[in-house]
PDB file of C-alpha atoms in Angstrom:
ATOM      1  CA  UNK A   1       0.000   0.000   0.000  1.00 80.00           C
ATOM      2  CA  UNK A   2       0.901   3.581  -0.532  1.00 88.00           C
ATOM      3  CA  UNK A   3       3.493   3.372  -3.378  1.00 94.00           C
ATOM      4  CA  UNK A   4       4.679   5.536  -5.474  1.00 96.00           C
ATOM      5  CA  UNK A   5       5.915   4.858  -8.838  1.00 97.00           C
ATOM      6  CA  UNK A   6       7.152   8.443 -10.873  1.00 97.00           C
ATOM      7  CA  UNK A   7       9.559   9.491 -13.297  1.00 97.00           C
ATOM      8  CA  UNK A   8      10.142   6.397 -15.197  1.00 97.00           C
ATOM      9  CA  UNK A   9      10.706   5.767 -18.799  1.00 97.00           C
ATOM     10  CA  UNK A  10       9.780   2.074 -19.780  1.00 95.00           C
ATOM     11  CA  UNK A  11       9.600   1.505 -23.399  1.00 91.00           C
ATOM     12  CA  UNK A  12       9.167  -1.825 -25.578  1.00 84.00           C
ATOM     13  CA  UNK A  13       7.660  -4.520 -23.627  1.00 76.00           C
ATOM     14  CA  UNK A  14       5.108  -6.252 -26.488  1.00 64.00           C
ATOM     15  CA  UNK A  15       5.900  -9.805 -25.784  1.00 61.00           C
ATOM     16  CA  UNK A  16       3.127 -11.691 -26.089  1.00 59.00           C
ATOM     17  CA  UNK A  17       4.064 -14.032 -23.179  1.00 56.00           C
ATOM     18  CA  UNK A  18       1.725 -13.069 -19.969  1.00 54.00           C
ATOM     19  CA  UNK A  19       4.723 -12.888 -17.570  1.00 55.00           C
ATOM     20  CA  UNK A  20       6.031  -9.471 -20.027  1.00 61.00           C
ATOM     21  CA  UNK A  21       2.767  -7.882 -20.772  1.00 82.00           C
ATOM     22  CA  UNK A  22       2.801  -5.358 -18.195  1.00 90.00           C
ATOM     23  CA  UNK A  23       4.589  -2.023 -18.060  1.00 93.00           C
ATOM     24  CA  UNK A  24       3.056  -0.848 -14.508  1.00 95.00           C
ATOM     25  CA  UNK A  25       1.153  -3.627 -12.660  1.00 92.00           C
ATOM     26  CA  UNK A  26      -0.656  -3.259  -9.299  1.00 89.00           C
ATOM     27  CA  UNK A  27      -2.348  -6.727  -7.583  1.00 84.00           C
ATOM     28  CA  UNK A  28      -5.417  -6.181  -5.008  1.00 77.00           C
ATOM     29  CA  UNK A  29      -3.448  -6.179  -2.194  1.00 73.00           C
ATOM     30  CA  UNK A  30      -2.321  -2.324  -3.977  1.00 85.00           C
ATOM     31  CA  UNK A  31      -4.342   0.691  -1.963  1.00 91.00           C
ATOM     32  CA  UNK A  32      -3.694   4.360  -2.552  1.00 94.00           C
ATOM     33  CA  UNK A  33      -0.835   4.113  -4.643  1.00 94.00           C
ATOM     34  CA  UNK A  34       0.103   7.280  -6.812  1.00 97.00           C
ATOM     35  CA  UNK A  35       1.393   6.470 -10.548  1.00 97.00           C
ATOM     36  CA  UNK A  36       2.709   9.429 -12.021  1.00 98.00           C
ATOM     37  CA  UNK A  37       4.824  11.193 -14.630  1.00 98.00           C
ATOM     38  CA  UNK A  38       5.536   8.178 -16.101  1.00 98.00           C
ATOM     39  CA  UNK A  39       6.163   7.779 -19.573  1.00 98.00           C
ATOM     40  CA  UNK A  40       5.495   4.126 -21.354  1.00 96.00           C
ATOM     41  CA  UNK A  41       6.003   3.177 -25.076  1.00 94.00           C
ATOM     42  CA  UNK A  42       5.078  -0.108 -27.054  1.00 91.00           C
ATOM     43  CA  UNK A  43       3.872  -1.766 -24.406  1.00 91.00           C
ATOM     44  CA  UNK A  44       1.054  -4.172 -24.126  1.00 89.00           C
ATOM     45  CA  UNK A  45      -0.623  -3.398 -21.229  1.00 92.00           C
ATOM     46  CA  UNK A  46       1.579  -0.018 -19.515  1.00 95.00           C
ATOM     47  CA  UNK A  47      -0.900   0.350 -16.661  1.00 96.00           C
ATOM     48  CA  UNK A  48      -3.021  -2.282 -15.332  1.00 92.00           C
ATOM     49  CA  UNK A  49      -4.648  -2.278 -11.755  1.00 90.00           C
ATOM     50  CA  UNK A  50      -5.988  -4.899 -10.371  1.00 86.00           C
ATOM     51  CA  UNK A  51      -9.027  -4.383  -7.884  1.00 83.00           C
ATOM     52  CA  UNK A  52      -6.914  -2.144  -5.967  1.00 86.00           C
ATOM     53  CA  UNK A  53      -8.480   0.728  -4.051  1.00 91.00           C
ATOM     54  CA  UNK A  54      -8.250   4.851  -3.619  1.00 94.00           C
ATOM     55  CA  UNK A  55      -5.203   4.561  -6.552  1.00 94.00           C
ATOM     56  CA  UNK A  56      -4.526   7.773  -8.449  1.00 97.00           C
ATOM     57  CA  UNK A  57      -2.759   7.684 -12.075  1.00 97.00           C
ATOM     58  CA  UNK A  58      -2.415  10.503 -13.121  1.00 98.00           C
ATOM     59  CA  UNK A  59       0.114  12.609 -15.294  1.00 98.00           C
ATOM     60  CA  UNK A  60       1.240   9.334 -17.538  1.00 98.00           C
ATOM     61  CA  UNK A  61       2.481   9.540 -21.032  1.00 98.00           C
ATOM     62  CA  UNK A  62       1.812   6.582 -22.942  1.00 97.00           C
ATOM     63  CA  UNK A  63       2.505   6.124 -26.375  1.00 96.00           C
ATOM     64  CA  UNK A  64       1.883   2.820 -29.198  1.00 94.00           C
ATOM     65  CA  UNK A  65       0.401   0.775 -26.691  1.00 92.00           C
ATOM     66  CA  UNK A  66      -0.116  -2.794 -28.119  1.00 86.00           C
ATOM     67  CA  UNK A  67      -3.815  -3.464 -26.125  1.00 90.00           C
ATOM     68  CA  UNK A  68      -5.477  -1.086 -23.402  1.00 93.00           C
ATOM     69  CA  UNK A  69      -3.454   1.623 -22.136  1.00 96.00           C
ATOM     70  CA  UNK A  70      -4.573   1.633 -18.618  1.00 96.00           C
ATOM     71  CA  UNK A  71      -6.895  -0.611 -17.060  1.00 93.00           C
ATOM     72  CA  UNK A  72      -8.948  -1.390 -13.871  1.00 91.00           C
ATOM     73  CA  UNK A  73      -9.877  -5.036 -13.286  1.00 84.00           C
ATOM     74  CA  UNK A  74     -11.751  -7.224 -10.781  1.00 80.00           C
ATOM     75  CA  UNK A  75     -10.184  -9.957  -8.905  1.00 78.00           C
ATOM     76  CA  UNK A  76     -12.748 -12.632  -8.193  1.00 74.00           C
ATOM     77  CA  UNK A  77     -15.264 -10.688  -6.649  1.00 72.00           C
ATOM     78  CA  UNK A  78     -13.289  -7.484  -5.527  1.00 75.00           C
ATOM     79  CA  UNK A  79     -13.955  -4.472  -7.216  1.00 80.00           C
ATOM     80  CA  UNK A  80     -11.909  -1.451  -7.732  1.00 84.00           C
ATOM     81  CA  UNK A  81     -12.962   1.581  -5.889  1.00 89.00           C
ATOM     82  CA  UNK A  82     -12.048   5.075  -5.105  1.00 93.00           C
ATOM     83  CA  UNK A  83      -9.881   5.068  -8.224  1.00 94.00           C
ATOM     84  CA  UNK A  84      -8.773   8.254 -10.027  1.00 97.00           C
ATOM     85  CA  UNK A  85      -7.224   8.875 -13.836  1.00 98.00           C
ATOM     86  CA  UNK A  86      -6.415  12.190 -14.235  1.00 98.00           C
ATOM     87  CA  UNK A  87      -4.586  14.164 -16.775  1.00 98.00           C
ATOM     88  CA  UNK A  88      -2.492  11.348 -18.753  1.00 98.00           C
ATOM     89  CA  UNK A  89      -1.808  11.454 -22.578  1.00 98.00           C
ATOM     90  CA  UNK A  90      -2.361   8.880 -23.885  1.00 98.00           C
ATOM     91  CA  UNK A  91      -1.187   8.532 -27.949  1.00 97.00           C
ATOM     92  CA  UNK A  92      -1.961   5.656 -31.154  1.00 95.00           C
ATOM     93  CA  UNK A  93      -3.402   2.847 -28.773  1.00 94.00           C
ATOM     94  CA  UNK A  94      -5.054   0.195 -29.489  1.00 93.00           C
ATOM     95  CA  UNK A  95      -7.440   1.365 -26.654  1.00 95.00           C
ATOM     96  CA  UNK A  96      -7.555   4.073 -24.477  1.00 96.00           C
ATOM     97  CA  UNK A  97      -9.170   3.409 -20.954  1.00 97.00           C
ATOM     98  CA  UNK A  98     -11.063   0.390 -19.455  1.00 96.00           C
ATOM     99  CA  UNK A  99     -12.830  -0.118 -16.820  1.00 93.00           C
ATOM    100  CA  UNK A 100     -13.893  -3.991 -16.172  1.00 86.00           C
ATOM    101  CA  UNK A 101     -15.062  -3.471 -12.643  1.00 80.00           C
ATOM    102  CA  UNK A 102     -15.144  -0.573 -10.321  1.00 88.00           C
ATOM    103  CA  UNK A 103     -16.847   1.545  -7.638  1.00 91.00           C
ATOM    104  CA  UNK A 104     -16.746   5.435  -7.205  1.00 94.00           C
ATOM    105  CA  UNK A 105     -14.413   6.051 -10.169  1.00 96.00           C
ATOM    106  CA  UNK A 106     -13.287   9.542 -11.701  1.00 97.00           C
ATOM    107  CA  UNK A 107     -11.815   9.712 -15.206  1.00 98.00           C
ATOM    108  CA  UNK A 108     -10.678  13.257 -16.000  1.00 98.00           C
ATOM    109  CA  UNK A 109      -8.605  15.604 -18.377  1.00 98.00           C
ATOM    110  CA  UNK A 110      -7.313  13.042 -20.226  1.00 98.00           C
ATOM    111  CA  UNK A 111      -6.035  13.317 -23.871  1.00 98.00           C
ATOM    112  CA  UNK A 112      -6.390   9.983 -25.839  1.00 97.00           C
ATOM    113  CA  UNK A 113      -5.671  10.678 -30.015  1.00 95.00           C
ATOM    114  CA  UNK A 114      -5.699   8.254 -32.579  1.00 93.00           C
ATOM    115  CA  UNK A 115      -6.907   5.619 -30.574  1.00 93.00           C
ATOM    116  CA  UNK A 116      -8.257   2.407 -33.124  1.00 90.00           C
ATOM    117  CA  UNK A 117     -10.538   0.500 -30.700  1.00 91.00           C
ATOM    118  CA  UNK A 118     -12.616   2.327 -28.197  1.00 93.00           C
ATOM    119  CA  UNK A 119     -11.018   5.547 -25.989  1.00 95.00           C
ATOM    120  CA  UNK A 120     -12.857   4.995 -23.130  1.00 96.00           C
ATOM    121  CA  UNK A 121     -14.586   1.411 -22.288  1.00 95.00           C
ATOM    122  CA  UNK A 122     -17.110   1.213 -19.090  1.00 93.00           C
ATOM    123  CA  UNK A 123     -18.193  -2.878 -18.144  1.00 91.00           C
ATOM    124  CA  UNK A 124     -21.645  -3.112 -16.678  1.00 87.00           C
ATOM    125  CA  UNK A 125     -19.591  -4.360 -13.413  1.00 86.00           C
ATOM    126  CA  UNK A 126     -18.588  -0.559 -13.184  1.00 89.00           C
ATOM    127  CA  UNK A 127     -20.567   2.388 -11.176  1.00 91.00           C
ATOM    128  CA  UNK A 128     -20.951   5.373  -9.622  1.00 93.00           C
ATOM    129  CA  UNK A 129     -18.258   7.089 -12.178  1.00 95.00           C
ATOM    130  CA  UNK A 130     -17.475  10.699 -13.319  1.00 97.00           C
ATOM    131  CA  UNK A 131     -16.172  10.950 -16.686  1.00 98.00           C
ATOM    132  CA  UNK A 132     -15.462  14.554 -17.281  1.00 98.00           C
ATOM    133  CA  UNK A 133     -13.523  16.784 -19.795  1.00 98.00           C
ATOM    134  CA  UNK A 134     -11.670  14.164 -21.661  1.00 98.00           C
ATOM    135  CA  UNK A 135     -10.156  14.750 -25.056  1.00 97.00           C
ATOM    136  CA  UNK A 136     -10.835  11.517 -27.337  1.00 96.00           C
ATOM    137  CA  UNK A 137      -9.864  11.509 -31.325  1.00 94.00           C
ATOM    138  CA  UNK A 138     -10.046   7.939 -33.213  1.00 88.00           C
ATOM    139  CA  UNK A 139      -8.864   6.966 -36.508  1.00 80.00           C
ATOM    140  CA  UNK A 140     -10.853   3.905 -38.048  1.00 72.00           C
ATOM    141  CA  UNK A 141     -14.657   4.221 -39.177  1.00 73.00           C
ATOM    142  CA  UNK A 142     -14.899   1.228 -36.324  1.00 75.00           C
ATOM    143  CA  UNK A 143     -13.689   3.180 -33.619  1.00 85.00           C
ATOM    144  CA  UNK A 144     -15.876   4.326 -30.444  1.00 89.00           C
ATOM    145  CA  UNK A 145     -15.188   7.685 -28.608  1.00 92.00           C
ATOM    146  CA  UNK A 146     -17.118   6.006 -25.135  1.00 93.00           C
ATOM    147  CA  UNK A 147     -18.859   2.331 -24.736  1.00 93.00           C
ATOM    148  CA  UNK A 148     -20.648   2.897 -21.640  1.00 92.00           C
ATOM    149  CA  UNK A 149     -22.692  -0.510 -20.294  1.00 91.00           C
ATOM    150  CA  UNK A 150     -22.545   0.691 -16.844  1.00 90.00           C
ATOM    151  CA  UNK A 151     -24.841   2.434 -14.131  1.00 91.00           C
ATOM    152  CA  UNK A 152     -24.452   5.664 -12.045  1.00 93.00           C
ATOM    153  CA  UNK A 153     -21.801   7.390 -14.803  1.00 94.00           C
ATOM    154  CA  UNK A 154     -22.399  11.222 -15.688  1.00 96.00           C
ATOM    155  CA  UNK A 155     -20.342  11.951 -18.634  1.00 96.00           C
ATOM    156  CA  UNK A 156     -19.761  15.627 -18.961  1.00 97.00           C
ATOM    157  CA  UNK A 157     -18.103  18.128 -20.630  1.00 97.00           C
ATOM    158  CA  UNK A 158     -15.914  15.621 -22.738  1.00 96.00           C
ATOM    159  CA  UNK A 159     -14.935  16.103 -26.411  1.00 95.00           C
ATOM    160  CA  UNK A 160     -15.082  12.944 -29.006  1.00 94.00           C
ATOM    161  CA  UNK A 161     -13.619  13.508 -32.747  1.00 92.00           C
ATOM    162  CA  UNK A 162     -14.731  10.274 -33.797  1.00 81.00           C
ATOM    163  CA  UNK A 163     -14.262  10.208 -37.523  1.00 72.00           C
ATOM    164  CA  UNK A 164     -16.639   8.207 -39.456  1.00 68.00           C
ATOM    165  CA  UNK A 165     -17.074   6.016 -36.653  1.00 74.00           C
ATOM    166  CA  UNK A 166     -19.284   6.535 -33.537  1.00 81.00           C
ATOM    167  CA  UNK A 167     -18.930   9.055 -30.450  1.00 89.00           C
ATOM    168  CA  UNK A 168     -20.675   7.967 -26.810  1.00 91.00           C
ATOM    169  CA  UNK A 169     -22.450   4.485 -26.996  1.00 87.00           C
ATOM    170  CA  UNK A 170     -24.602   3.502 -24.281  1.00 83.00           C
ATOM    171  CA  UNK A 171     -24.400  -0.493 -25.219  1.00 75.00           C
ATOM    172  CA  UNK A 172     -27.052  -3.082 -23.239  1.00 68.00           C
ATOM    173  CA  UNK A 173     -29.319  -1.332 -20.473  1.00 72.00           C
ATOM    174  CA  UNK A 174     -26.899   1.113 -18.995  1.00 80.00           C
ATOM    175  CA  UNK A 175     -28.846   2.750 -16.665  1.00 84.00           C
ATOM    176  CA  UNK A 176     -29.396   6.402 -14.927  1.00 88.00           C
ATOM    177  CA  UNK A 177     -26.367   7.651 -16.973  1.00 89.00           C
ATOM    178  CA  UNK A 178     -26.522  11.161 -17.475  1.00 91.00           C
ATOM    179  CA  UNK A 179     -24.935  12.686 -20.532  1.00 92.00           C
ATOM    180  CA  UNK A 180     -24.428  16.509 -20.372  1.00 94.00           C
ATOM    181  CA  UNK A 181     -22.293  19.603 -22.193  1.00 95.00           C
ATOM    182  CA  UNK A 182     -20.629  16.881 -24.371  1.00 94.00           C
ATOM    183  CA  UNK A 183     -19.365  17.562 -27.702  1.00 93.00           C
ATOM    184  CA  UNK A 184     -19.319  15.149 -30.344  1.00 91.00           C
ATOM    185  CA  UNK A 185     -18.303  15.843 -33.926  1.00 88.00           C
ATOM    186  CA  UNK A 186     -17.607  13.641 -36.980  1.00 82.00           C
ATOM    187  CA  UNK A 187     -19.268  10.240 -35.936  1.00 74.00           C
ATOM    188  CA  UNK A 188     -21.564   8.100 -38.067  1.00 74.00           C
ATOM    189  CA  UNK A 189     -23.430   7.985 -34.336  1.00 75.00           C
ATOM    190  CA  UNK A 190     -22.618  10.917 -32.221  1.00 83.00           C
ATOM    191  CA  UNK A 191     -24.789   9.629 -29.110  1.00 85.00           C
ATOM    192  CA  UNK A 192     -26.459   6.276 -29.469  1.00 77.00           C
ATOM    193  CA  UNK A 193     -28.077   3.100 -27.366  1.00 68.00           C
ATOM    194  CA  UNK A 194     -29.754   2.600 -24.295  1.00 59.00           C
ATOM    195  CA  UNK A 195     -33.186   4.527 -24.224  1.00 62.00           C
ATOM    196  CA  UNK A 196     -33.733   3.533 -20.613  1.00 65.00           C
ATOM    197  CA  UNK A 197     -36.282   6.128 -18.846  1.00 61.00           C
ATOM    198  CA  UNK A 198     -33.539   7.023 -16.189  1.00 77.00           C
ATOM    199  CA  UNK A 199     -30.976   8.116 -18.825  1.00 82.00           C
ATOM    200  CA  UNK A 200     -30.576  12.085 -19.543  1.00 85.00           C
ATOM    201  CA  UNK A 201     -29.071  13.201 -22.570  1.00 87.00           C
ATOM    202  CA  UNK A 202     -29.281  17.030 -22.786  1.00 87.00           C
ATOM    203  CA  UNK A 203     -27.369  20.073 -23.857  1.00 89.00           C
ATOM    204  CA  UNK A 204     -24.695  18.243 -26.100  1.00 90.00           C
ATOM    205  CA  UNK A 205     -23.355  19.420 -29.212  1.00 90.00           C
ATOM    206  CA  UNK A 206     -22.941  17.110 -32.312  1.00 87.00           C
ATOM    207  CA  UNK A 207     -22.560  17.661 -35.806  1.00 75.00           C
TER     208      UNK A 207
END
């Protein structure tokens, strides 16, 4: 508990054996650890946390990244929570954020361009999440901006370039999301998906 990892350049680790996938790699027993000013190339997975509580990465450069470029996962039944992403760049991933499992999250000023999957991926394990004034340009007409399949998430005051492809998707029966100030320019789909009564979609601006 209470690490801190800073300041460190770790570049090229894309093996595909699961013992070298990792740049940064936190197990559950991992509580309120700070990752910061870190800056990871070509790696497969360069920050990966898993079910590890009150963690804040924030200030991370991350460049080519083979898969997701930082991730919060369950262990068994423990969830993440408490966790914080805040201001990282993120550049050319495969994918940007993802979320397979967490409580009480907050996702915030982060810059993630030319990303070819999704930029910012929310499991229906995750909620109670604040995903505010991101930055989030893809490059592939089958690229996502957001996939949101959890409950509890406002999403405010981001901005998706999603060109050709599609901007915030609320996938399966994400509930009581709230989407609000957003801007959303260039997707096929600016804001699609679940039509749930306890959604609100309001004040966004799309092409």
């Amino acid at each position: 508990d209470d690490v801190i990892i800073s300041n460190n350049t770790i570049d090229d680790v894309s093996s595909s054996a699961p013992t070298v996938n990792y740049g940064i790699y936190l197990d559950a027993a991992s509580d309120r650890a700070r990752i910061s000013g870190n800056l990871i190339r070509t790696v497969r997975f360069p920050i990966y946390i898993k079910a590890g509580d009150f963690n804040i990465i924030s200030g991370n450069i991350i460049e080519n990244s083979v898969s997701t470029s930082i991730s919060l996962g369950k262990d068994g039944t423990a969830t993440p929570d408490g966790n914080a992403i805040i201001g990282n760049r993120i550049t050319n991933p495969a994918s940007g954020i993802d979320l397979s499992g967490a409580n009480r999250f907050v996702i915030s000023g982060n810059s993630i361009t030319s990303v070819s999957g999704i930029g910012i991926s929310i499991d229906s394990d995750a909620t109670k999440g604040t995903i505010s004034g991101n930055m989030i340009t893809t490059d592939s007409g089958t690229s996502y901006g957001m996939v949101i399949k959890g409950d509890w998430i406002a999403i405010t005051g981001n901005m998706v370039y999603a060109f050709g492809s599609y901007g915030i998707s609320r996938a399966g029966t994400a509930d009581h999301t709230t989407i609000v100030g957003n801007v959303c320019d260039g997707a096929s789909d600016d804001i699609d998906g679940s039509t749930n009564v306890y959604n609100t979609v309001a004040d966004n601006q799309t092409d």
